[in-house]
Coordinates of C-alpha atoms in Angstrom, one line a residue:
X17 CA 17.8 -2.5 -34.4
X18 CA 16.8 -2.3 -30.7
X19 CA 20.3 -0.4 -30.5
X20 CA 19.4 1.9 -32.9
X21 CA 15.9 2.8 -31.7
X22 CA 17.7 3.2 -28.3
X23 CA 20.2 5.8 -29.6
X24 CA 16.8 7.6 -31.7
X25 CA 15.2 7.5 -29.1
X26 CA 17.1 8.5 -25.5
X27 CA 15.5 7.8 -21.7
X28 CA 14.6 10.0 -19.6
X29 CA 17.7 10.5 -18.2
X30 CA 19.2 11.8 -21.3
X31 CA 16.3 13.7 -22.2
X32 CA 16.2 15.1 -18.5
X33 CA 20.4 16.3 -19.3
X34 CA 19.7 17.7 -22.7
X35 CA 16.4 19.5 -21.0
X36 CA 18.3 21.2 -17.9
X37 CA 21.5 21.9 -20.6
X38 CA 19.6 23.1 -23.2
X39 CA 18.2 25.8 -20.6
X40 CA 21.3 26.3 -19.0
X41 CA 22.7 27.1 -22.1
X42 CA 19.8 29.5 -23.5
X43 CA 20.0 31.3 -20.3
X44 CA 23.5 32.1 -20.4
X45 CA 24.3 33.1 -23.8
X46 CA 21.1 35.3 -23.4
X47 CA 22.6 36.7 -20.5
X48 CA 26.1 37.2 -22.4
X49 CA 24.1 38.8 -25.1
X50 CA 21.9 41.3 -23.4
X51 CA 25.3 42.1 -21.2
X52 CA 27.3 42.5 -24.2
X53 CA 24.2 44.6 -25.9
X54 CA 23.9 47.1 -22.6
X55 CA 27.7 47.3 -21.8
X56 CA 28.1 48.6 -25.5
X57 CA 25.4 51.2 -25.6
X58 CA 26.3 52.6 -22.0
X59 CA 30.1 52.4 -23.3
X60 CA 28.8 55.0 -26.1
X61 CA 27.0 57.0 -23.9
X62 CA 29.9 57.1 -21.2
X63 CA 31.7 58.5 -24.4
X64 CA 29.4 61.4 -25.5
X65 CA 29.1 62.6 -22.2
X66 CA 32.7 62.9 -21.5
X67 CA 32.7 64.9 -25.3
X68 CA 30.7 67.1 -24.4
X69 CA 32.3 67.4 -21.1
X70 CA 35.0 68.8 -23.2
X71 CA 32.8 71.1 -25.3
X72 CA 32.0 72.8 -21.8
X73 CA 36.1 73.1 -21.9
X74 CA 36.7 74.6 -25.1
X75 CA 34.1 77.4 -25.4
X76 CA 35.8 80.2 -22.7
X77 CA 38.5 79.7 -25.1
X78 CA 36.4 80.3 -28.1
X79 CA 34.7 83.1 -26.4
X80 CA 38.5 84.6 -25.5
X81 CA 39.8 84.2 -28.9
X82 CA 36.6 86.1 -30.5
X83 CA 37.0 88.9 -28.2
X84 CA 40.0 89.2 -29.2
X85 CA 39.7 89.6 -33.1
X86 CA 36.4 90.3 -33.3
X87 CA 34.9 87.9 -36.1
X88 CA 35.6 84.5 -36.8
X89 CA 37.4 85.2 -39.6
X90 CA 41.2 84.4 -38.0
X91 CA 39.9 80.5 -38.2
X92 CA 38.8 80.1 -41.6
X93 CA 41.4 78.0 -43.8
X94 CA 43.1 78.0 -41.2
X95 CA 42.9 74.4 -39.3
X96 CA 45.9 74.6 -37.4
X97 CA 44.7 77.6 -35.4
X98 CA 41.4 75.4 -34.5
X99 CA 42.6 72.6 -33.7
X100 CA 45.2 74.4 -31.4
X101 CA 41.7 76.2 -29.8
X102 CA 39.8 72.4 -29.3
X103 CA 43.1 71.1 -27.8
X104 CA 43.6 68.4 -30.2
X105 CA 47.5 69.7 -31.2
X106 CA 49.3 72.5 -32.7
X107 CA 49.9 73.9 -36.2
X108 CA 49.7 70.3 -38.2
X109 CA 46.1 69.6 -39.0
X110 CA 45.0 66.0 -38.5
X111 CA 43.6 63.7 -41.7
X112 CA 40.5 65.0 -43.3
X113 CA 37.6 64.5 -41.3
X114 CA 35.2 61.4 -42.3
X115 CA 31.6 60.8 -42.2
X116 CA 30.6 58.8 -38.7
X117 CA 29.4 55.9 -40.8
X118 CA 32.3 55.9 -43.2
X119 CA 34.8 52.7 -42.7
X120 CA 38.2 54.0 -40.7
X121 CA 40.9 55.0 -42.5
X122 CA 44.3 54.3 -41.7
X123 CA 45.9 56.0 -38.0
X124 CA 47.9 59.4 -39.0
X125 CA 51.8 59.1 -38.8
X126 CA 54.1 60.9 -36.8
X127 CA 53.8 63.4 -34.3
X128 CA 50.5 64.2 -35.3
X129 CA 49.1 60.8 -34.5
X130 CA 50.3 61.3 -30.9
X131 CA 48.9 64.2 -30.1
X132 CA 45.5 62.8 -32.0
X133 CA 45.7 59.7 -29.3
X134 CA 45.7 62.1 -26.9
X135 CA 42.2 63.0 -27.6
X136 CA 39.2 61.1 -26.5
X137 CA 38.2 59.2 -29.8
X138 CA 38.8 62.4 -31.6
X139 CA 36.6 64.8 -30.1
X140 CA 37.9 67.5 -31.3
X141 CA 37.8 66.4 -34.6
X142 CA 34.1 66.1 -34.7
X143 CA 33.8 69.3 -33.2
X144 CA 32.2 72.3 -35.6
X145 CA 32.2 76.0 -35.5
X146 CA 29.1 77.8 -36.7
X147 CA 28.3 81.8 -36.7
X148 CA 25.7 83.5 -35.2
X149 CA 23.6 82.0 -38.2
X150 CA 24.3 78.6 -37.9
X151 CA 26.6 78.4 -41.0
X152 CA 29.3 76.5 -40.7
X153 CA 32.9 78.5 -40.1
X154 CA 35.5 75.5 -39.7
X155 CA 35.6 72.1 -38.1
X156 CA 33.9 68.7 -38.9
X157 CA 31.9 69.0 -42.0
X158 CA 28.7 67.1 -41.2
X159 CA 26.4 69.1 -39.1
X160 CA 24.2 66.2 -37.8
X161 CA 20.5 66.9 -36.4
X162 CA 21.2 65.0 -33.0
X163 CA 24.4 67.0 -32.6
X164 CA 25.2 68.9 -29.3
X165 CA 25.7 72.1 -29.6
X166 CA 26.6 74.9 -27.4
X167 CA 26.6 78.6 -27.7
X168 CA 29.2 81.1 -27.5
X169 CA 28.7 84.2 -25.7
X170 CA 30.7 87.4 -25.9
X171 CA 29.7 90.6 -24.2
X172 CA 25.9 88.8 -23.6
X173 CA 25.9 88.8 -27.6
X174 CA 25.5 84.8 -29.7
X175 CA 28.6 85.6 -31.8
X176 CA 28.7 81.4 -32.7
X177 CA 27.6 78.0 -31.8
X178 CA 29.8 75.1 -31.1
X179 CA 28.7 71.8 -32.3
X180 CA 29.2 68.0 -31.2
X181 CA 29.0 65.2 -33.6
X182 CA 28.1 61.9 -31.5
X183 CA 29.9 59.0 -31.6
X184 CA 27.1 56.1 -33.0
X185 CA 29.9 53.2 -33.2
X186 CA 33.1 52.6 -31.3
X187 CA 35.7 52.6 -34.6
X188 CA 38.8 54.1 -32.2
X189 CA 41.7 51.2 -31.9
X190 CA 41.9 51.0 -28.0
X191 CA 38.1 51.2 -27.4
X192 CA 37.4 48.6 -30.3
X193 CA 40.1 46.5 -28.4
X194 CA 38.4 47.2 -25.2
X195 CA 35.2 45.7 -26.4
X196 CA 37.1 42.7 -27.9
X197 CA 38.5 42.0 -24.5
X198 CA 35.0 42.4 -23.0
X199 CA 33.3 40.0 -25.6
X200 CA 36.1 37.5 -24.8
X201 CA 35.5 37.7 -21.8
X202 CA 31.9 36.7 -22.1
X203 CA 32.4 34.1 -24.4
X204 CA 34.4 32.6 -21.9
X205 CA 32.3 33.0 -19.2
X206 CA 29.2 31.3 -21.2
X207 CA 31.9 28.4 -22.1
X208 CA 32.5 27.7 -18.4
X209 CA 29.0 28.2 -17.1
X210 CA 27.8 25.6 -20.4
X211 CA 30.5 23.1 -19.2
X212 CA 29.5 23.6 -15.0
X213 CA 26.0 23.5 -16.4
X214 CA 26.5 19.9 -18.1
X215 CA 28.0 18.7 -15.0
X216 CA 25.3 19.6 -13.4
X217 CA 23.1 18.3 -15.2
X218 CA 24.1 15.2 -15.6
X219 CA 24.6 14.6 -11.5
X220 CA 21.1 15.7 -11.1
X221 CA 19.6 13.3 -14.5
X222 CA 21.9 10.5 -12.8
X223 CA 21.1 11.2 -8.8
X224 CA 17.1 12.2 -9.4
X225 CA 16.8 9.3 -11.8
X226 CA 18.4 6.9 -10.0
X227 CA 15.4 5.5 -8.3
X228 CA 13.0 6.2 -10.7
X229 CA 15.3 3.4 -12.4
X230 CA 15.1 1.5 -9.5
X231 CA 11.2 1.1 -9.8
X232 CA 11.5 0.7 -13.3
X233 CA 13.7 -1.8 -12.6
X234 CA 11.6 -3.4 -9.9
X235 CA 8.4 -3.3 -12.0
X236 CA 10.6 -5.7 -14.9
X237 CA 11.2 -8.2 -11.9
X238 CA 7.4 -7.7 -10.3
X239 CA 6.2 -8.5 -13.6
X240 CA 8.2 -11.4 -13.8
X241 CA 6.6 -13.3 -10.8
X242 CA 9.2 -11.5 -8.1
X243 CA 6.3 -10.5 -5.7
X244 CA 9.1 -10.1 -2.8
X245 CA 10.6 -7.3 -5.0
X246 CA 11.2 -4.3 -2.9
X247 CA 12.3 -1.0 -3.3
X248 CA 14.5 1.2 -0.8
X249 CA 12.2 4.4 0.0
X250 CA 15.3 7.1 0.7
X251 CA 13.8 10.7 1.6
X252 CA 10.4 12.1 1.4
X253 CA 9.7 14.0 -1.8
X254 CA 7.4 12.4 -5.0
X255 CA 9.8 9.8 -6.0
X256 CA 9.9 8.3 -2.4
X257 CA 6.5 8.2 -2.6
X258 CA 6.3 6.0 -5.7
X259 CA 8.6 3.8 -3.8
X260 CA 6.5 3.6 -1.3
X261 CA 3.4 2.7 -3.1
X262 CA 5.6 0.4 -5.3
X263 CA 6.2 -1.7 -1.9
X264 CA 2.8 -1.6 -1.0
X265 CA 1.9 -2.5 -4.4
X266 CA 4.6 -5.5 -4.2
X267 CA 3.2 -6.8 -1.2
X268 CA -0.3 -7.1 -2.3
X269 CA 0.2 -9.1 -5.1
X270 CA 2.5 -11.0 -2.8
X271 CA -0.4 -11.6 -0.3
X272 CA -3.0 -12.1 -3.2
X273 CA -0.6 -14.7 -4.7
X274 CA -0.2 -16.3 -1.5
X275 CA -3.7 -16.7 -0.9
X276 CA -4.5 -17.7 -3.9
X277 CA -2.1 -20.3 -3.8
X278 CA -3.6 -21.2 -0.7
X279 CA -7.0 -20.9 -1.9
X280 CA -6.7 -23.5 -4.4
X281 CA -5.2 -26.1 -2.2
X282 CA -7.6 -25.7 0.5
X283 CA -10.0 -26.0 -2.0
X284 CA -8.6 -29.5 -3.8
X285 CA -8.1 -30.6 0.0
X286 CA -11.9 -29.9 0.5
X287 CA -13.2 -31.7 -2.5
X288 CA -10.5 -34.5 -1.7
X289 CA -12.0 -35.5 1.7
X290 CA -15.8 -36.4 0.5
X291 CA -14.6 -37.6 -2.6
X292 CA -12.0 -40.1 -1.0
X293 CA -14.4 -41.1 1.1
X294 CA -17.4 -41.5 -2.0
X295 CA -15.0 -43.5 -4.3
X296 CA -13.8 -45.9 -0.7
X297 CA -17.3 -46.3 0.0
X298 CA -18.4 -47.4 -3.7
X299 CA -14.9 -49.7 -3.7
X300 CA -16.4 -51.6 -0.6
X301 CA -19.8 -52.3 -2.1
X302 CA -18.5 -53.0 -5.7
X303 CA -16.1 -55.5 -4.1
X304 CA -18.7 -56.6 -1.7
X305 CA -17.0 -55.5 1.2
X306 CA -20.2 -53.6 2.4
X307 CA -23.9 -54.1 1.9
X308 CA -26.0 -50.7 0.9
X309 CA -27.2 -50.7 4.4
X310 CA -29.6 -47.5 5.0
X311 CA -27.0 -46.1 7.4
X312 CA -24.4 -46.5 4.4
X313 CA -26.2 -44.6 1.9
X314 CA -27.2 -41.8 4.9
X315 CA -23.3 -41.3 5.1
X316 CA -22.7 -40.8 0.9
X317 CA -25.5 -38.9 1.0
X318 CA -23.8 -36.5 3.3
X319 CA -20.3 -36.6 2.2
X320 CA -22.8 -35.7 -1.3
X321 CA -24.1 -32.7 0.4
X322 CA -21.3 -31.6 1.2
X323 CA -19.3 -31.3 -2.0
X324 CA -23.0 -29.6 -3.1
X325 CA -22.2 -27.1 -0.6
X326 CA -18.9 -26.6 -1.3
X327 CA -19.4 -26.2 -4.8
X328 CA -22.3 -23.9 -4.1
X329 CA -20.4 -21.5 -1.8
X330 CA -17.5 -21.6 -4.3
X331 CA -19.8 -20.3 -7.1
X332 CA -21.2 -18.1 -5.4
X333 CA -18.0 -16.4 -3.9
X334 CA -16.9 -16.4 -7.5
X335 CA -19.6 -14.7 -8.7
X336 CA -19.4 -11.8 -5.9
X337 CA -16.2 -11.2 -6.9
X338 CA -17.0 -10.2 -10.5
X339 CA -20.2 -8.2 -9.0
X340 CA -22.6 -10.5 -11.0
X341 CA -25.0 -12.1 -7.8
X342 CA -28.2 -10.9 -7.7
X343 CA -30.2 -9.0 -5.6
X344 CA -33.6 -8.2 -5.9
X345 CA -34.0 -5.3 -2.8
X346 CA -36.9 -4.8 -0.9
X347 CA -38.0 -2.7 2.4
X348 CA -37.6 -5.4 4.9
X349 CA -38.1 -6.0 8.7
X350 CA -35.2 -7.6 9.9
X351 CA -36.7 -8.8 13.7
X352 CA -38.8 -11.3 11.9
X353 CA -36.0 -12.4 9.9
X354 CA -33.8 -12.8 12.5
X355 CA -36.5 -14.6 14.5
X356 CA -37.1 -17.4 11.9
X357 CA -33.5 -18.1 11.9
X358 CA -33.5 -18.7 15.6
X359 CA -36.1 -20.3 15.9
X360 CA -34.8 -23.1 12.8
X361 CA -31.4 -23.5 14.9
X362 CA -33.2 -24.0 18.8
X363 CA -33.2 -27.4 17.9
X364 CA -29.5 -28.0 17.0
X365 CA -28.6 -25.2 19.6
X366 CA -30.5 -27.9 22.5
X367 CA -29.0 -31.0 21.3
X368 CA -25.4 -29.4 21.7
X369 CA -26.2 -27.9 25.5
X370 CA -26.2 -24.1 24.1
X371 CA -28.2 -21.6 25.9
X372 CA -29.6 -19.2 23.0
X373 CA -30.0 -15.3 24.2
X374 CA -31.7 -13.8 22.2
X375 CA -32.6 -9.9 22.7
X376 CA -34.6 -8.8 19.8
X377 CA -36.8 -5.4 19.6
X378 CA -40.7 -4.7 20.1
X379 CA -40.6 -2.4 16.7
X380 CA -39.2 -3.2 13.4
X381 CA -35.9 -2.3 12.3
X382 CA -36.4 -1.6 8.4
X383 CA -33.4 -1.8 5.8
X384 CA -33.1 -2.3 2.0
X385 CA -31.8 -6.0 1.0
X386 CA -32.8 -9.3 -0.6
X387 CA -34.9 -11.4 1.8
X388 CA -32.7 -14.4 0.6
X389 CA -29.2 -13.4 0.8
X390 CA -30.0 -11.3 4.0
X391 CA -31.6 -15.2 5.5
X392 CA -28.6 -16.9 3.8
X393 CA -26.2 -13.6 5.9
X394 CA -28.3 -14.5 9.1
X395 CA -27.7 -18.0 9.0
X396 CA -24.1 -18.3 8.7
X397 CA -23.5 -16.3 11.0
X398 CA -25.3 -18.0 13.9
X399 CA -24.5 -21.6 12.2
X400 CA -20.7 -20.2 13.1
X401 CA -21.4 -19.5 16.4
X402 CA -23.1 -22.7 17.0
X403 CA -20.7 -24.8 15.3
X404 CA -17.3 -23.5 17.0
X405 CA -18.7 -23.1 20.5
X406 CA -18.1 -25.7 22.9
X407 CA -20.7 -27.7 24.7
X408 CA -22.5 -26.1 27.5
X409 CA -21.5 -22.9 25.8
X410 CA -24.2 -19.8 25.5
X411 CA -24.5 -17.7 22.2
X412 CA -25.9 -14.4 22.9
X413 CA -28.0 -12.0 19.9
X414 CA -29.0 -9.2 20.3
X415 CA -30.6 -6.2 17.2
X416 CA -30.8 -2.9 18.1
X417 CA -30.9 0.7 16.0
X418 CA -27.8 3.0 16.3
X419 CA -28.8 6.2 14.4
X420 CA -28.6 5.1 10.9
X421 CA -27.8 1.5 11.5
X422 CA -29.3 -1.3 12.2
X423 CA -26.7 -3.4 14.3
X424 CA -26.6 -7.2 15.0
X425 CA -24.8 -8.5 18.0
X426 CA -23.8 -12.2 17.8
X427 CA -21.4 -13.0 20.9
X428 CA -20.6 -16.7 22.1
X429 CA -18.5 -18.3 24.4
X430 CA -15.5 -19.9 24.7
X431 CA -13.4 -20.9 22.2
X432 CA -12.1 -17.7 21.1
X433 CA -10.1 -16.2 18.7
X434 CA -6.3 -14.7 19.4
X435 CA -6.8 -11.2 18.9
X436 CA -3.6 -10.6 15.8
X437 CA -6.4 -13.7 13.7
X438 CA -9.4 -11.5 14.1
X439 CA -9.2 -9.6 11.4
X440 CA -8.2 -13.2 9.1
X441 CA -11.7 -14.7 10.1
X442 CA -13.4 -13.1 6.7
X443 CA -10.8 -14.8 4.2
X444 CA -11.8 -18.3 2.4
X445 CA -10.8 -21.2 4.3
X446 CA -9.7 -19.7 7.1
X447 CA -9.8 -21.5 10.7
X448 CA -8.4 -21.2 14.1
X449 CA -6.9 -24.7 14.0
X450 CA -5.9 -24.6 17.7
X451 CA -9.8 -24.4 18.7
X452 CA -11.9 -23.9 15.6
X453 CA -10.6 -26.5 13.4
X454 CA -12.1 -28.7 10.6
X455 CA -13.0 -31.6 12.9
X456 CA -16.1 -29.5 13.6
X457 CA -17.4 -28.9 9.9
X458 CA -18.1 -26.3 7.6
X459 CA -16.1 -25.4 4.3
X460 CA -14.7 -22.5 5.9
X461 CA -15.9 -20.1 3.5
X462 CA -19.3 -19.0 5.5
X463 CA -17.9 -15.9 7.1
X464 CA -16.7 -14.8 3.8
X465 CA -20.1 -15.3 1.6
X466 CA -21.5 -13.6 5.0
X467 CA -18.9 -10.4 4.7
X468 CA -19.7 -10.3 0.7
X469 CA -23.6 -10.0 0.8
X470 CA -23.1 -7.1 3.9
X471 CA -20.8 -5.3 2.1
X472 CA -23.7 -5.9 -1.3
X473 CA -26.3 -3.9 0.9
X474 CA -23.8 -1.6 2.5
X475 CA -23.1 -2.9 5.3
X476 CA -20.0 -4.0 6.9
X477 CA -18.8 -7.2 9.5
X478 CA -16.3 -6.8 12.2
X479 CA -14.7 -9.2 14.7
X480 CA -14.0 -8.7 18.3
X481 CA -13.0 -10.4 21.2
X482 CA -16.5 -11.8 23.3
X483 CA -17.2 -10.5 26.8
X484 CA -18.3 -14.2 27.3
X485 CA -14.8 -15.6 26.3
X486 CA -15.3 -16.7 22.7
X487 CA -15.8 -14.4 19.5
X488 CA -18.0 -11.4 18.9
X489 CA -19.2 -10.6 15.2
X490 CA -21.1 -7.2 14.5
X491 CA -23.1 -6.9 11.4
X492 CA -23.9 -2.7 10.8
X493 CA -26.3 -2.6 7.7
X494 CA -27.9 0.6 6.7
X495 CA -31.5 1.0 8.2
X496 CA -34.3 2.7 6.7
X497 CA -35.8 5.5 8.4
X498 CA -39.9 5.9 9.2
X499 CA -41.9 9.1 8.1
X500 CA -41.5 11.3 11.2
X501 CA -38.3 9.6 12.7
X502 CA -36.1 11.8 14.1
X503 CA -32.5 11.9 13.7
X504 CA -31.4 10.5 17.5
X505 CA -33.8 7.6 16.8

């Protein structure tokens, strides 16, 4: 069946070779035909005119042969003499003359048809002989109303007219021949350019479609779980292009695949650690290795916290990723805000030798957000800096307003971060493990709830190397103008 429904129903390279053959084709037969159509009707014309071209011949010696006898009356019943006059032969008439439409009848015999051959598809017997009145004298019987005629002058007097018959179809032997030859020829000519034209179209179905296959080809195998599928981009036009994006295509769900691979076993090995730790814990005081001392149950309580945290952050993370955490916006002042969250980490800041800088505006800075998510943005960012910056460090803030923005500063010292991992620091679980490892806490997925609730209220985070030898984080949110701001403000 699948055969079958593949034979009803052909690709596109099949349908691309019947398309380009098909107008091949068309093209050249029309050709043929409107050649064929215009070689015949100029053949006939090219014939009329050289008839008539021998009408100009034959009236001086119609003229001469009145003047010398005076009437037409030496010509009538007498064929012979006029067809000795129009040049067509001597005293032997040709065959009865015959309509122009009639079928042809059968070549003359004898000496008669040679001298008839001699005459250009028997002018001369379609040539007529009226008097002075128009009535017929001798000649072809059919006066036709698009006939040429001519008239014959004697001594400045019309003594006769000499009339033409056209020729409206070819019916003489070596012209009909001729135009045989001619059609041949043509039909040969469209067989050729049919068969060059199939050629053709086949190389250009097989070399255009080649890798549109390929793609096709590559998608099957993408689909299949082959995320390092690649495709050779050759040239610049459309279909390189699709390679192109193909790749890049490849290469993220390559990347996403690999992250979320690694996403799931960071987080098993982040619920593993607190959870080993619970279930050993509970083992020593079921099997009376430990006693419930307070400073036991301050440690579960802790390894506690953090799976709630954990499991927190992962929830919400999950929920930003299908758009569905809430924000209720507000006009907000983000110097206070900023202020409460430096003043709640002075404490922790002290006990680990940190100097906090802290440069904060006299006026407000006004922007659109949720107070909550902007505190919960606030603090993990400085928790970062506090957390991976070595004792006797300094972290430095500072909040100014750049045009439209409101921008947040948030420098510390050393550690830092190579340069090629900066822009890493915003994916889940990510750490430095050279300097910013796990040893110093955190689920590693701060910076990334931070870069989802700036990006929420339009904002955006970026990471830079610090001045003061350890990591620089910018936060840019939209600010909202005053009545009577200006634009530099």
């Amino acid at each position: 069946m699948s055969t079958l429904a593949r034979l009803k129903r052909p690709g596109i390279t099949g349908k691309l070779f019947l398309a380009v053959l098909a107008t091949a084709t068309l093209v050249a037969v029309a050709v043929s035909v409107a050649a064929q159509w215009s070689f015949q009707r100029g053949f006939i014309g090219y014939l009329n005119q050289q008839a008539v071209l021998r009408m100009e011949l034959v009236l001086p010696r119609l003229a001469a042969a009145y003047g010398e006898h005076g009437s037409w009356g030496f010509l009538r019943n007498r064929p012979e003499v006029w067809f000795g006059l129009v040049g067509v032969g001597p005293a032997h008439p040709p065959d009865p003359p015959e309509p122009p439409d009639s079928p042809p009848s059968a070549a003359p015999k004898g000496p008669m048809a040679e001298m008839i051959a001699s005459d250009l598809l028997g002018a001369g017997r379609r040539l007529s002989l009226l008097d002075s009145q128009r009535q017929r004298v001798t000649g072809f019987p059919f006066i036709m109303a698009d006939s040429e005629q001519r008239e014959i002058v004697v001594d400045g007097r019309t003594v006769g007219w000499l009339a033409m018959a056209p020729i409206q179809t070819v019916t003489d032997a070596a012209a009909v021949g001729f135009l045989d030859r001619q059609l041949l020829a043509s039909a040969a000519a469209v067989a050729v350019a049919v068969l060059l034209s199939a050629a053709i179209a086949w190389w250009v179905a097989r070399a255009l479609l080649a890798p549109v296959r390929a793609v096709a080809g590559a998608t099957h195998r993408l689909a299949a779980g082959g995320y390092d599928t690649r495709v050779p981009v050759r040239g610049r036009d459309e279909v390189a292009q699709l390679a192109q994006d193909f790749n890049q295509l490849a290469l993220t769900l390559e990347r996403n695949e690999r992250m979320r691979r690694d996403f799931m076993a960071d987080v098993s090995h982040e619920l593993r650690t607190p959870l080993a730790v619970l279930r050993g814990e509970l083992e020593a005081l079921e099997d009376g290795v430990h006693q419930p001392t307070p400073e036991l149950l301050r440690r579960l309580q802790q390894e506690v916290a953090t799976l709630a945290q954990l499991v927190g952050d992962l929830h919400e993370l999950a929920l930003a990723d299908v758009g569905a955490l809430a924000y209720r916006k507000e006009d907000l002042d983000l110097v206070p805000l900023l202020r409460g969250e430096l003043a709640s980490l002075q404490a922790e800041a002290a006990e680990r030798g940190l100097a906090f800088e802290a440069g904060l505006p006299a006026g407000p800075i006004a922007v659109s957000g949720d107070e909550r998510r902007l505190r919960q943005l606030l603090l993990n960012l400085l928790a970062n800096s506090l957390r991976y910056t070595d004792a006797g460090g300094s972290v430095r803030v500072t909040l100014a307003a750049d045009g439209g923005d409101a921008v947040l500063d948030l420098q510390d010292s050393a550690p830092g971060v190579p340069e090629e991992l900066l822009p890493r620091l915003f994916e889940r679980f990510f750490r430095v493990e050279a300097s910013r490892s796990r040893g110093r806490g955190g689920s590693g997925l701060g910076l990334a709830i931070a870069r989802s609730i700036a990006e929420a209220h339009g904002g955006r985070l970026e990471a830079r190397p610090s001045p003061l030898g350890g990591l620089w984080i910018r936060l840019v949110l939209p600010r909202l103008r005053r009545r009577g701001e200006g634009e530099g403000a």
